[in-house]
Short mmCIF file of C-alpha atoms and ligand atoms in Angstrom, two decimals:
data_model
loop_
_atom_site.label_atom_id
_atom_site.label_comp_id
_atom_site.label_asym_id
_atom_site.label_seq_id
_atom_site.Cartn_x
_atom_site.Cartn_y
_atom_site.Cartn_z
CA UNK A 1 0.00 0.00 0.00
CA UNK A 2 1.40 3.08 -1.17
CA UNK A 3 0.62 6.98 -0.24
CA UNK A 4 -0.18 9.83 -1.82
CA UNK A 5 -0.69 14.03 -1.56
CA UNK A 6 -3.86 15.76 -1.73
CA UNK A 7 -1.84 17.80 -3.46
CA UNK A 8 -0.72 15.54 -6.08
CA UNK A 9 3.27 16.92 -5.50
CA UNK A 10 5.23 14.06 -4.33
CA UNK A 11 5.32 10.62 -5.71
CA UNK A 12 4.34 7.95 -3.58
CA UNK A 13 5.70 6.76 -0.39
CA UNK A 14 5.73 3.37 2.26
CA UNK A 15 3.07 3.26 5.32
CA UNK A 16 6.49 4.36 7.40
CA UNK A 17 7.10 7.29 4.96
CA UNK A 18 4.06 8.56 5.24
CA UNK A 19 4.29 8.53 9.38
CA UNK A 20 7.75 10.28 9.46
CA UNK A 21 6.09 12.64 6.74
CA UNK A 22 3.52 13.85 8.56
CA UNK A 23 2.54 17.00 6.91
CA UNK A 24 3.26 15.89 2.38
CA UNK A 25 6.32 17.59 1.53
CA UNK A 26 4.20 19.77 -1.14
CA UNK A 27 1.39 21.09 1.87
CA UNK A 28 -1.22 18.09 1.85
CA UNK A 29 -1.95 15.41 3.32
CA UNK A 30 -1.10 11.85 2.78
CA UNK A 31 -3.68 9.20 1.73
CA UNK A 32 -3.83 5.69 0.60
CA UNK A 33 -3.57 5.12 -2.72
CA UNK A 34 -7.12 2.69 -2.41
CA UNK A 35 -9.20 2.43 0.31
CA UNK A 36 -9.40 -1.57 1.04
CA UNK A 37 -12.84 -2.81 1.14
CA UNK A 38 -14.13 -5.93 3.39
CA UNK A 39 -16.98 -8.24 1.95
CA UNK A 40 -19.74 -9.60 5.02
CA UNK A 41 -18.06 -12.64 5.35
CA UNK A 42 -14.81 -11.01 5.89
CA UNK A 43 -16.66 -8.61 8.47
CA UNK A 44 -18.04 -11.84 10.02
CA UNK A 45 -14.69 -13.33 10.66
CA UNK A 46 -13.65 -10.17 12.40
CA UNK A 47 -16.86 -10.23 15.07
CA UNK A 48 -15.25 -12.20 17.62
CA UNK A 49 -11.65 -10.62 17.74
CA UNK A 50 -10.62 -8.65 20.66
CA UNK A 51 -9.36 -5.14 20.32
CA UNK A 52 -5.55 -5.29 19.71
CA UNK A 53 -6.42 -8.18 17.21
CA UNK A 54 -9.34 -6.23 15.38
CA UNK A 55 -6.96 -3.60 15.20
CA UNK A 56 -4.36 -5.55 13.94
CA UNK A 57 -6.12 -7.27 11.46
CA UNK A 58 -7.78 -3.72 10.33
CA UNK A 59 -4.56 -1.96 10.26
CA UNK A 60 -2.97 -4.70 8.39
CA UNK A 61 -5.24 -3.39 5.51
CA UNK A 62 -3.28 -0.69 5.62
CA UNK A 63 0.33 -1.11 6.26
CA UNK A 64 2.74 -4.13 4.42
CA UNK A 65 6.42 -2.37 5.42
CA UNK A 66 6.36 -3.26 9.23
CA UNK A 67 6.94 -7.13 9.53
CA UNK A 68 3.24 -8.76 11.33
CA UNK A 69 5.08 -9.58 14.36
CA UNK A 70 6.20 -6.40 15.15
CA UNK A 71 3.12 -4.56 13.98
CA UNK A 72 1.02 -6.92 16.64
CA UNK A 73 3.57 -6.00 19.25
CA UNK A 74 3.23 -2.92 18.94
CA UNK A 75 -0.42 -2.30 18.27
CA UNK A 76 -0.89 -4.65 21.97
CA UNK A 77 1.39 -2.64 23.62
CA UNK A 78 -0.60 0.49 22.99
CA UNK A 79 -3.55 -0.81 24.08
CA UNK A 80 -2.17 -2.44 27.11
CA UNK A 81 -2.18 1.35 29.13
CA UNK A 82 -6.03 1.22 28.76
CA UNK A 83 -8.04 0.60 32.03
CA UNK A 84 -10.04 -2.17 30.56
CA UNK A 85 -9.15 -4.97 27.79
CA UNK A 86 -12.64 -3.75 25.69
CA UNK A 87 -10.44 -0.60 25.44
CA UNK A 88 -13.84 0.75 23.89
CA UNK A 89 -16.58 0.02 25.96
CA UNK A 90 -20.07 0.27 24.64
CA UNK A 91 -22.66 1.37 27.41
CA UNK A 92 -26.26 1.33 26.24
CA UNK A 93 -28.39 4.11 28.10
CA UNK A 94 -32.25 4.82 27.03
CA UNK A 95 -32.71 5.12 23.53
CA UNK A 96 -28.99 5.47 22.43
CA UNK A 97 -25.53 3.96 22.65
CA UNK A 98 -22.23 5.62 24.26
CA UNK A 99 -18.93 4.82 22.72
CA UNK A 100 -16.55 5.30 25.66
CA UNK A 101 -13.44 6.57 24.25
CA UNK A 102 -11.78 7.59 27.33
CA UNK A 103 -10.42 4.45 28.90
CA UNK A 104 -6.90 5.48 28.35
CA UNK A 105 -4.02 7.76 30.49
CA UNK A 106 -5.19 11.02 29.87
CA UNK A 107 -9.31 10.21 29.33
CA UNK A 108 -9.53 11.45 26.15
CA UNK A 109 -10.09 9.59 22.76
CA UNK A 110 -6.68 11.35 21.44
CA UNK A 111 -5.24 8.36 23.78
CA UNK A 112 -6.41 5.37 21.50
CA UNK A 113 -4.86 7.41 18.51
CA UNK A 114 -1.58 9.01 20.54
CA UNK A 115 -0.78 5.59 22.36
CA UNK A 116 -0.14 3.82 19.13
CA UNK A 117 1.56 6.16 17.26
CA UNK A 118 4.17 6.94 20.10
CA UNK A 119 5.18 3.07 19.87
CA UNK A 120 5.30 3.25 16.07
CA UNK A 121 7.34 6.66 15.99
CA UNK A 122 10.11 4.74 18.74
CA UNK A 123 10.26 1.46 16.81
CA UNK A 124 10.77 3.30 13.31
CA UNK A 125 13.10 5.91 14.75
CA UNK A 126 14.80 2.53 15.77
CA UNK A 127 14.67 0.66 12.89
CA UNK A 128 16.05 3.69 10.96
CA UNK A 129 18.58 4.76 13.12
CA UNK A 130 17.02 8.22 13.45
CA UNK A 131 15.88 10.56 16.22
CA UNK A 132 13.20 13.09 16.59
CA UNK A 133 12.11 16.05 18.80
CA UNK A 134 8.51 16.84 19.13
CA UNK A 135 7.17 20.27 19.25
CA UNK A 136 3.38 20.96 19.67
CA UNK A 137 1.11 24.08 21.13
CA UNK A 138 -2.06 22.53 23.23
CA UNK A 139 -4.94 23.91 24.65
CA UNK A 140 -4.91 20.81 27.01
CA UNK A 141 -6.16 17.68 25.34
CA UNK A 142 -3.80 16.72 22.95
CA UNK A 143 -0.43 17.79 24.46
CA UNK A 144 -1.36 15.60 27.78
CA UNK A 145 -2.18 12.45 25.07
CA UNK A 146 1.35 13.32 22.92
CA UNK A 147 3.22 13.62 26.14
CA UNK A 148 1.70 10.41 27.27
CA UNK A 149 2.54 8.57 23.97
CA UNK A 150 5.85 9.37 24.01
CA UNK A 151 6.94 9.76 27.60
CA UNK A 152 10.16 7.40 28.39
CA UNK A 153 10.58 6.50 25.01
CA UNK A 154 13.73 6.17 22.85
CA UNK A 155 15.45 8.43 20.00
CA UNK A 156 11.71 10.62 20.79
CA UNK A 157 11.95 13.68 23.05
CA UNK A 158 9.03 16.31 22.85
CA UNK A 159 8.31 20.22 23.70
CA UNK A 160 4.83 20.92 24.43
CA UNK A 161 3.81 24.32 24.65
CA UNK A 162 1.14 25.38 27.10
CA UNK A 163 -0.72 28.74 27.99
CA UNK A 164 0.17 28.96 31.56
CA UNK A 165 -2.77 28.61 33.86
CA UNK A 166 -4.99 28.93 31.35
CA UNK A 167 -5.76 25.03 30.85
CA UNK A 168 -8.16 23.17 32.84
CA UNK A 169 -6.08 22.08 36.59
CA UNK A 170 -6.81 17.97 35.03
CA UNK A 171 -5.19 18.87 31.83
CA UNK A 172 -1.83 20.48 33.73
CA UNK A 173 -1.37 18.14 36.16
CA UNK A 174 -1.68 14.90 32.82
CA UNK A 175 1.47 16.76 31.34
CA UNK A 176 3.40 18.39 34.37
CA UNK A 177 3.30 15.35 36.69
CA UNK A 178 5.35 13.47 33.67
CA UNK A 179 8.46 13.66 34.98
CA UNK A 180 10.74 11.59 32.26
CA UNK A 181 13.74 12.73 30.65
CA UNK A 182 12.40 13.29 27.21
CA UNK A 183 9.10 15.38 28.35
CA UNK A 184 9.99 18.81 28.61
CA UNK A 185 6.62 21.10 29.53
CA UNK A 186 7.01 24.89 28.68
CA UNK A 187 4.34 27.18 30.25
CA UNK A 188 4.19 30.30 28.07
CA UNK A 189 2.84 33.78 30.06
CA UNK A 190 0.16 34.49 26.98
CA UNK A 191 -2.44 32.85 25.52
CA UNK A 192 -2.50 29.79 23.05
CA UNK A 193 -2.50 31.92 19.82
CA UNK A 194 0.79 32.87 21.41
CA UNK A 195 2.23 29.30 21.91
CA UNK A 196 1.09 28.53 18.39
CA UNK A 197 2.67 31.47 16.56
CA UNK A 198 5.48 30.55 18.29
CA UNK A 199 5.39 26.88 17.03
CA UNK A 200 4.94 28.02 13.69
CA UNK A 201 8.18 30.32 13.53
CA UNK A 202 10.12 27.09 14.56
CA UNK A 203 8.52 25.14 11.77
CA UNK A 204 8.79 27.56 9.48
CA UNK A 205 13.03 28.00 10.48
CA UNK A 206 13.70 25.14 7.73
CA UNK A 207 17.78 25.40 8.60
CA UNK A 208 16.24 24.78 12.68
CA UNK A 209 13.79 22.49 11.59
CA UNK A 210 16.01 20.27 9.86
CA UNK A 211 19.03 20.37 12.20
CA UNK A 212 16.79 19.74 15.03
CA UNK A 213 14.55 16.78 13.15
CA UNK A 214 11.40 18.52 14.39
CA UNK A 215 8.42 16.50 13.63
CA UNK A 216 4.79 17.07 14.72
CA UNK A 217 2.09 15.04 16.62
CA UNK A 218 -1.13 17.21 15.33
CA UNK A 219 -4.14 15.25 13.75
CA UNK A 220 -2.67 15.40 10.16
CA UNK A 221 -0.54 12.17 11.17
CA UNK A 222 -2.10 9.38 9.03
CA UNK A 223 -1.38 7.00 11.79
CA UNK A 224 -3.60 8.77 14.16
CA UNK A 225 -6.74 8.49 11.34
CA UNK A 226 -5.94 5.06 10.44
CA UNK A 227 -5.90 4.13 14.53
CA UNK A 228 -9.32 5.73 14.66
CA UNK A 229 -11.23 3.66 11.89
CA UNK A 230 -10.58 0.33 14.17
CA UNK A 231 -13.25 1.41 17.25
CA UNK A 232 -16.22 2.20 14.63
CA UNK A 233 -15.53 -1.53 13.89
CA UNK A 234 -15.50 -2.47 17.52
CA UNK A 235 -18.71 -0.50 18.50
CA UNK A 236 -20.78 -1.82 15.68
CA UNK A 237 -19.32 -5.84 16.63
CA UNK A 238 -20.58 -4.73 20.30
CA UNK A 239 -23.84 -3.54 18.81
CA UNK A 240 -24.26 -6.79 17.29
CA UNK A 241 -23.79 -8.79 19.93
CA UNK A 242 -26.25 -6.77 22.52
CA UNK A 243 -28.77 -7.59 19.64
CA UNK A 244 -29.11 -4.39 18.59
CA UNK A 245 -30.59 -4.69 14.78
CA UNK A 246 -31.69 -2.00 12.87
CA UNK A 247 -29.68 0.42 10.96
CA UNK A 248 -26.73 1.64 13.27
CA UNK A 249 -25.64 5.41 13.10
CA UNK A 250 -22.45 7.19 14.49
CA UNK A 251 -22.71 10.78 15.95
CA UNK A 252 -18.87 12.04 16.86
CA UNK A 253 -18.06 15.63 18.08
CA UNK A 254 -16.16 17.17 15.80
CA UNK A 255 -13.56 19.85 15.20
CA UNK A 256 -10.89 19.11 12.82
CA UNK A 257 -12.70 16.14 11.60
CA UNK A 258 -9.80 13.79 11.96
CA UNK A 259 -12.18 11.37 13.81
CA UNK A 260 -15.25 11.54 12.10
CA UNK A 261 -13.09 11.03 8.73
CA UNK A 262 -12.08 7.83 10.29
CA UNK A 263 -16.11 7.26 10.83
CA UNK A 264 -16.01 7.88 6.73
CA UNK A 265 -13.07 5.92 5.89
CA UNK A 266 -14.83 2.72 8.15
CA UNK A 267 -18.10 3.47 6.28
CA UNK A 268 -16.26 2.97 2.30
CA UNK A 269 -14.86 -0.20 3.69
CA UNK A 270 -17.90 -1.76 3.84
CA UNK A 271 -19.12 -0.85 7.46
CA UNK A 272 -22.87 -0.98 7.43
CA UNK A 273 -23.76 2.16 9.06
CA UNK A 274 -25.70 5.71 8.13
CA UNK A 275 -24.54 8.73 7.32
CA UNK A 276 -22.08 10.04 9.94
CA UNK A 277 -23.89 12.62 12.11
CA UNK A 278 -21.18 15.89 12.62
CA UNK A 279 -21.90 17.77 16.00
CA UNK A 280 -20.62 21.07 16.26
CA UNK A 281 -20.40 23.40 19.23
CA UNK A 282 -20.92 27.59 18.45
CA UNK A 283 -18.16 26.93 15.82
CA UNK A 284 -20.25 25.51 13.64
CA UNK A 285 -18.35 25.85 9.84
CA UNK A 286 -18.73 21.88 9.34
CA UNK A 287 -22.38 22.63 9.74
CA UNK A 288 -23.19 25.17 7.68
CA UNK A 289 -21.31 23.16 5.23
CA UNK A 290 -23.49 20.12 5.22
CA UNK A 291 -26.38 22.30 5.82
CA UNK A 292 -26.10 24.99 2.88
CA UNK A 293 -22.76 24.46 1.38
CA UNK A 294 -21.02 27.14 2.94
CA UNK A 295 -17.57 26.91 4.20
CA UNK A 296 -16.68 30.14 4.71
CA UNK A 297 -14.53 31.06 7.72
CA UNK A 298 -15.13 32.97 10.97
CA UNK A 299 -13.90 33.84 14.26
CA UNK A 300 -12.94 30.94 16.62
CA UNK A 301 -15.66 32.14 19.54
CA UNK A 302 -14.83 29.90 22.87
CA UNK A 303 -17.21 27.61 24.35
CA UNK A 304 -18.08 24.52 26.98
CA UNK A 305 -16.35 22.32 24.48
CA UNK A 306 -13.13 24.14 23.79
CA UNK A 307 -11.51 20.61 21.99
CA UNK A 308 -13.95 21.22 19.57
CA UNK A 309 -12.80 25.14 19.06
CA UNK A 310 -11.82 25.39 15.75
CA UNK A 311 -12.84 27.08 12.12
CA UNK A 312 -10.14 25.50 9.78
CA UNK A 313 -10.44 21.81 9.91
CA UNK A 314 -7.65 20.60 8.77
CA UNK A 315 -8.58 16.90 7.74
CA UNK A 316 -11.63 17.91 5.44
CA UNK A 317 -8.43 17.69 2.78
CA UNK A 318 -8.30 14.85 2.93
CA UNK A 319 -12.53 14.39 2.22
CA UNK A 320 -12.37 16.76 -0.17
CA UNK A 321 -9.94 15.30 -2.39
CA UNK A 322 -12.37 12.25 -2.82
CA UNK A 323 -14.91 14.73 -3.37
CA UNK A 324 -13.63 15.89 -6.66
CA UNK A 325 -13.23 12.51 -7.87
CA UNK A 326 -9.43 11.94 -6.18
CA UNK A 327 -8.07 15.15 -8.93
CA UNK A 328 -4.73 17.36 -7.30
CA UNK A 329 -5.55 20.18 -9.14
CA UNK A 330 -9.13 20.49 -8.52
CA UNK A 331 -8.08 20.26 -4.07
CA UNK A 332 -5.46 22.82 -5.46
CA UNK A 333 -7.62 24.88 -6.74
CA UNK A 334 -10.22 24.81 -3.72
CA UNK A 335 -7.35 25.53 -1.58
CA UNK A 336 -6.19 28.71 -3.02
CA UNK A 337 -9.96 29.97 -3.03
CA UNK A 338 -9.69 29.01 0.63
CA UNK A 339 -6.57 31.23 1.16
CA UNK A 340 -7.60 34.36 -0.82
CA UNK A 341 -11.37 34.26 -0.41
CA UNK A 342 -11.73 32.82 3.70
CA UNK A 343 -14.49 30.55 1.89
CA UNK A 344 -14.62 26.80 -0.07
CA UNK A 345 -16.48 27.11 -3.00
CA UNK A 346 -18.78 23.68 -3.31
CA UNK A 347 -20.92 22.58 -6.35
CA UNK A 348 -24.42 21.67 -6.17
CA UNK A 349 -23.52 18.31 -7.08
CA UNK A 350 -20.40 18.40 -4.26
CA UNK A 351 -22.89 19.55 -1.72
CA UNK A 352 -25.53 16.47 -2.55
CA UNK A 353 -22.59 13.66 -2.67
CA UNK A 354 -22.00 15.82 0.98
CA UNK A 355 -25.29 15.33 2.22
CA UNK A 356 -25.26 11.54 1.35
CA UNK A 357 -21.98 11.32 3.66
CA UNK A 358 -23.01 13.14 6.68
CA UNK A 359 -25.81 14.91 8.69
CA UNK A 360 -24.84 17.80 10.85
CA UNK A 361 -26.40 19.93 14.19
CA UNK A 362 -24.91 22.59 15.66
CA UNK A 363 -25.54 22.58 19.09
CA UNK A 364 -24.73 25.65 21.68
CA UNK A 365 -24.30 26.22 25.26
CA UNK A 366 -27.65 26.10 27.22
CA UNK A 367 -28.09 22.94 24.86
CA UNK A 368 -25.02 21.74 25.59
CA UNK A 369 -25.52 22.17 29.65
CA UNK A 370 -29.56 20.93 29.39
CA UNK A 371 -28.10 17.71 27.49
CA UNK A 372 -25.59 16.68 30.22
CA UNK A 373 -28.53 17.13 32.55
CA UNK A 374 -31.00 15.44 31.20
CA UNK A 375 -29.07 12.61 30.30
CA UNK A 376 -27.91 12.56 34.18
CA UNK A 377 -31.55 12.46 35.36
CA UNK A 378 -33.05 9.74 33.56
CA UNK A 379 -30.07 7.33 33.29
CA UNK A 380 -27.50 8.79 36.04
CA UNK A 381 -25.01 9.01 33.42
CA UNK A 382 -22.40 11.81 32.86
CA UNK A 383 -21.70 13.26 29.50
CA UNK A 384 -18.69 15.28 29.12
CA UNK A 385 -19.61 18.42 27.12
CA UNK A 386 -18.30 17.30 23.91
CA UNK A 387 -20.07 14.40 24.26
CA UNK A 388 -23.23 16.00 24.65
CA UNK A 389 -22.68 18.20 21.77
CA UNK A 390 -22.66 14.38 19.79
CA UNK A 391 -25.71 13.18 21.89
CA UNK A 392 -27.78 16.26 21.35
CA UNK A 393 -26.54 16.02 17.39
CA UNK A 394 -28.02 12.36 17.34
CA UNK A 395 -31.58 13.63 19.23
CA UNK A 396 -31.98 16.42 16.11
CA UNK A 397 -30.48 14.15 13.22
CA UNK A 398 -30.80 10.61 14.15
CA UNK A 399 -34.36 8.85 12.05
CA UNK A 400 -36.95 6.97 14.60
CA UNK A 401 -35.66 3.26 12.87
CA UNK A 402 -31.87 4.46 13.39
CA UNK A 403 -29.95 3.09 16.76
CA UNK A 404 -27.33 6.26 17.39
CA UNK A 405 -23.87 5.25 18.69
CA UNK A 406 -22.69 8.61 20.30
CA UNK A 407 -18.84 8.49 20.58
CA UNK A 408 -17.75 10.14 24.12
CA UNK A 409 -14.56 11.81 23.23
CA UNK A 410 -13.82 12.70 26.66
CA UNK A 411 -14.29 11.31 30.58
CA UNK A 412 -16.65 14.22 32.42
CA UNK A 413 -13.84 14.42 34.92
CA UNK A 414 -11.30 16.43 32.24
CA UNK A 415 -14.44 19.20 32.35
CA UNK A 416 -15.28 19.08 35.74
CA UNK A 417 -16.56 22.35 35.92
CA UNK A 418 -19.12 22.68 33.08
CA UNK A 419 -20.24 19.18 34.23
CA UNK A 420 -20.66 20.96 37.96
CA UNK A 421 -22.71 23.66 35.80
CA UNK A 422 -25.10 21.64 34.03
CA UNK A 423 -25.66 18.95 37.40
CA UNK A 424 -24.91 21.21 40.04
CA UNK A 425 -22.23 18.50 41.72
CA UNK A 426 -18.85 18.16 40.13
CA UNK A 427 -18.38 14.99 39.31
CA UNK A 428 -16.24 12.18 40.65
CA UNK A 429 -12.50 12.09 40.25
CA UNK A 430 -11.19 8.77 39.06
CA UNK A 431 -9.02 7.29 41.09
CA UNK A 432 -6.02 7.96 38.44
CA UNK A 433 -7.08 11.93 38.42
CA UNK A 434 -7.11 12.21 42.37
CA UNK A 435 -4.11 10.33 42.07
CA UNK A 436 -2.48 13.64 40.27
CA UNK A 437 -2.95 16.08 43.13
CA UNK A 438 0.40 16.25 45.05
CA UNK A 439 2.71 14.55 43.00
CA UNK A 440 5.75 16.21 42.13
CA UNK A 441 5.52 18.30 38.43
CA UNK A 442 8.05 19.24 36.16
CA UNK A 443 7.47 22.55 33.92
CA UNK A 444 9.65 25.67 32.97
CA UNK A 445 7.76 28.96 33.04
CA UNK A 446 8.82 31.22 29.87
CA UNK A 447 7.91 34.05 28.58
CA UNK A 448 6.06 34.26 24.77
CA UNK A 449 9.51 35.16 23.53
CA UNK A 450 10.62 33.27 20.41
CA UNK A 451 14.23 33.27 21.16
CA UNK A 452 14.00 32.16 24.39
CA UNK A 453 11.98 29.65 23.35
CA UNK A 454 13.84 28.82 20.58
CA UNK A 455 17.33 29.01 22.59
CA UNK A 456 15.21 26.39 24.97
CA UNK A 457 14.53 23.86 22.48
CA UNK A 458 18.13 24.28 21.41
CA UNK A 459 19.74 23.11 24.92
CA UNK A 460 17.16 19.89 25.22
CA UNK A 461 16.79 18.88 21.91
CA UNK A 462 18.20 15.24 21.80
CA UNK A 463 20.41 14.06 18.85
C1 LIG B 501 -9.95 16.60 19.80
C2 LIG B 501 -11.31 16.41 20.43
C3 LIG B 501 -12.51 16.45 19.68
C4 LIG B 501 -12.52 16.76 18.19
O1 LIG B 501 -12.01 15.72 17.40
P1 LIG B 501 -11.53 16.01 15.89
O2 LIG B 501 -10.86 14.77 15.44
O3 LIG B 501 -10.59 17.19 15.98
O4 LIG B 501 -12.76 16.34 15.10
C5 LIG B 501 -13.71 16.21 20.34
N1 LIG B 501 -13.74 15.98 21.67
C6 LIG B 501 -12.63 15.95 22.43
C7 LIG B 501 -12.74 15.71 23.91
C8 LIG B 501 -11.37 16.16 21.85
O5 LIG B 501 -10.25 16.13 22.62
#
């Protein structure tokens, strides 16, 4: 299985390529050349696999440069720091299903991506003889999963960038309680614009960048897409086997619709299941997208669901470029409108071939905060408040014969205090968050200064 650019400007590359690669070397993103496609009886065989070996066999599709062995070593391994072996529960409340995502170090879904591809990145580094230094910007959710995938391991050391004190307490204490050699936590005095302007000027330093071998963990990696498409799998298998018949349908929170895209990707191999329902918070581009064909881009406004704060979404490239029928130039093309014009241009026919893939709600604050608390009165369950954005999505676009499968993206605990909001109780630590509180933390306070930060990087970097 080879990869290719949305962009059409590189020619193709291995599974491991494409993982190194990250971002294509000509601005796009990387894609199989074919999507692989599973007949019934093939799904059939899967059914009674357990996670690590659904995901092997799933990923397998995918990837023929890594020797089996080594891919099913490292695929168990990453599922291994899970707090249960279904590693994606399914919990079945009153008239829908909940996808628990959040079964893994830092309780958010990033984990089941982040976990694997820190194993991959230390046994190609390995295998390769290379090194690599990680530099990312977070608001919170996915700098605690990088710094969790990577903590400890070899030939990998990463910078994560911070706004100090302006993440939730849960989300500070998941990075600056990690206390291995190769984490280094910088809290910046400004905001996160600041932390990723800063980010940028290092990527964009190509002498730095390539001195350094700077690589990023942001949800353009392949690997964290193709780790995603193996839990749709798992959640319709559990479906199955609770007896649930009917036609199943996913609802997923979205943002920069890495995760949903998996959702699409599982869907064109074969998965029977709906359209993908796309929940958006205030932020709601993706929506008016689906809804009127207008991608045209706005302020970020925050909200209760700030992993969900986002205009731009990056992986809609990679949609789009099966969109117009898998042509470079015409992505190109919709790209450059994009840059000079702050708005995607789609056809009538696009915007039906759009409508067939997805249904979309945008859901807002008071919603939000009613959803999480009427969910907690007639079933006692606790929604975190992205997944109540998906749960509300499901209640407006789900049909009376469809069975929703909501996919919680995040354990209520990482957003204690909307959850207090909405119930009136905060609600209860897990043992592995009260845990946190008084351990010893590791972080270096620095200024939004570019040099400093730079000069920083500079002194730690390993290699
Ligand atoms: C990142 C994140 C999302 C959004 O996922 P995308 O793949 O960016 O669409 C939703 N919920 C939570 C809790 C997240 O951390």
């Amino acid at each position: 299985m080879k990869y290719i650019s949305t962009r059409g400007g590189i020619s193709p590359v291995s599974f491991s390529k494409a993982v190194m690669m990250g971002l294509a070397d000509d601005g796009g993103l990387l894609l199989p050349e074919t999507i692989p496609t599973l007949s019934a009886r093939e799904l059939a065989e899967l059914a009674p696999l357990d996670y690590p070996e659904l995901a092997v066999r799933i990923m397998s599709l995918f990837i023929d440069d890594i020797p089996p062995d080594d891919l099913r070593s490292i695929i168990h391994r990453s599922y291994q720091t899970f707090d249960t072996p279904v590693v994606t529960p399914l919990v079945e409340l009153d008239r829908f299903l909940v996808l628990e995502l959040f079964h893994g170090p830092t309780l958010a879904f990033k984990d089941v991506a982040l976990q694997f591809l820190g194993n991959l990145f230390e046994y190609l580094l390995k295998r390769e003889g290379q090194h690599l230094n990680i530099i990312g910007a977070t608001s919170g959710d996915t700098g605690s999963a990088a710094i969790h995938g990577v903590r400890g391991k070899e030939n990998v050391a990463i910078f994560i960038l911070h706004p100090h004190g302006r993440t939730s307490r849960v989300q500070e204490l998941q990075m600056t309680t990690v206390l291995d050699d190769n984490v280094h936590n910088l809290a910046v005095t400004g905001t996160f614009d600041d932390c990723q302007e800063i980010v940028k000027a290092l990527f964009a330093d190509l002498e730095f960048k390539e001195r350094h071998r700077l690589g990023a963990v942001n949800s353009i990696n392949w690997a964290r897409i193709l780790a995603q498409i193996v839990y749709y799998f798992s959640a319709w298998f559990q479906a199955r086997a609770r007896g649930v018949d009917g036609r199943i349908v996913f609802s997923v929170p979205t943002g920069n619709f890495g995760d949903i895209f998996a959702g699409h990707l599982a869907r064109r191999m074969g998965l029977p299941c709906g359209p993908l329902i796309l929940g958006t918070n205030e932020n709601n581009i993706l929506t008016r997208l689906v809804e009127h064909g207008d991608y045209s881009v706005g302020d970020v406004v925050p909200t209760v669901s700030p992993s969900m704060d986002i205009q731009v979404a990056s992986n809609l490239e990679r949609y789009v470029y099966f969109l117009v029928e898998c042509d470079p130039a015409r992505v190109r093309e919709k790209f450059a409108a994009l840059r000079e014009t702050k708005r995607m241009p789609f056809s009538p026919g696009e915007l039906e071939r759009i409508r067939e893939d997805f249904r979309s709600a945008s859901v807002g604050r008071a919603e939000t905060l009613a959803t999480i608390a009427a969910v907690h009165r007639s079933t006692g369950y606790l929604l975190d408040p992205h997944t109540a954005v998906g749960v509300a999505a499901a209640r407006i676009c789900a049909k009376g014969e469809e069975t929703p499968i909501c996919l919680a993206t995040a354990h209520p605990a990482k957003f204690g205090d909307v959850v207090e909001e909405a119930i009136g109780s905060a609600p209860p630590l897990p043992p592995s968050v009260a845990a946190l509180e008084g351990l010893s933390t590791r972080c270096r306070i620095l200024p939004p200064d570019r040099e400093k930060i730079r000069d920083y990087v500079m002194k730690h970097a390993i290699g």
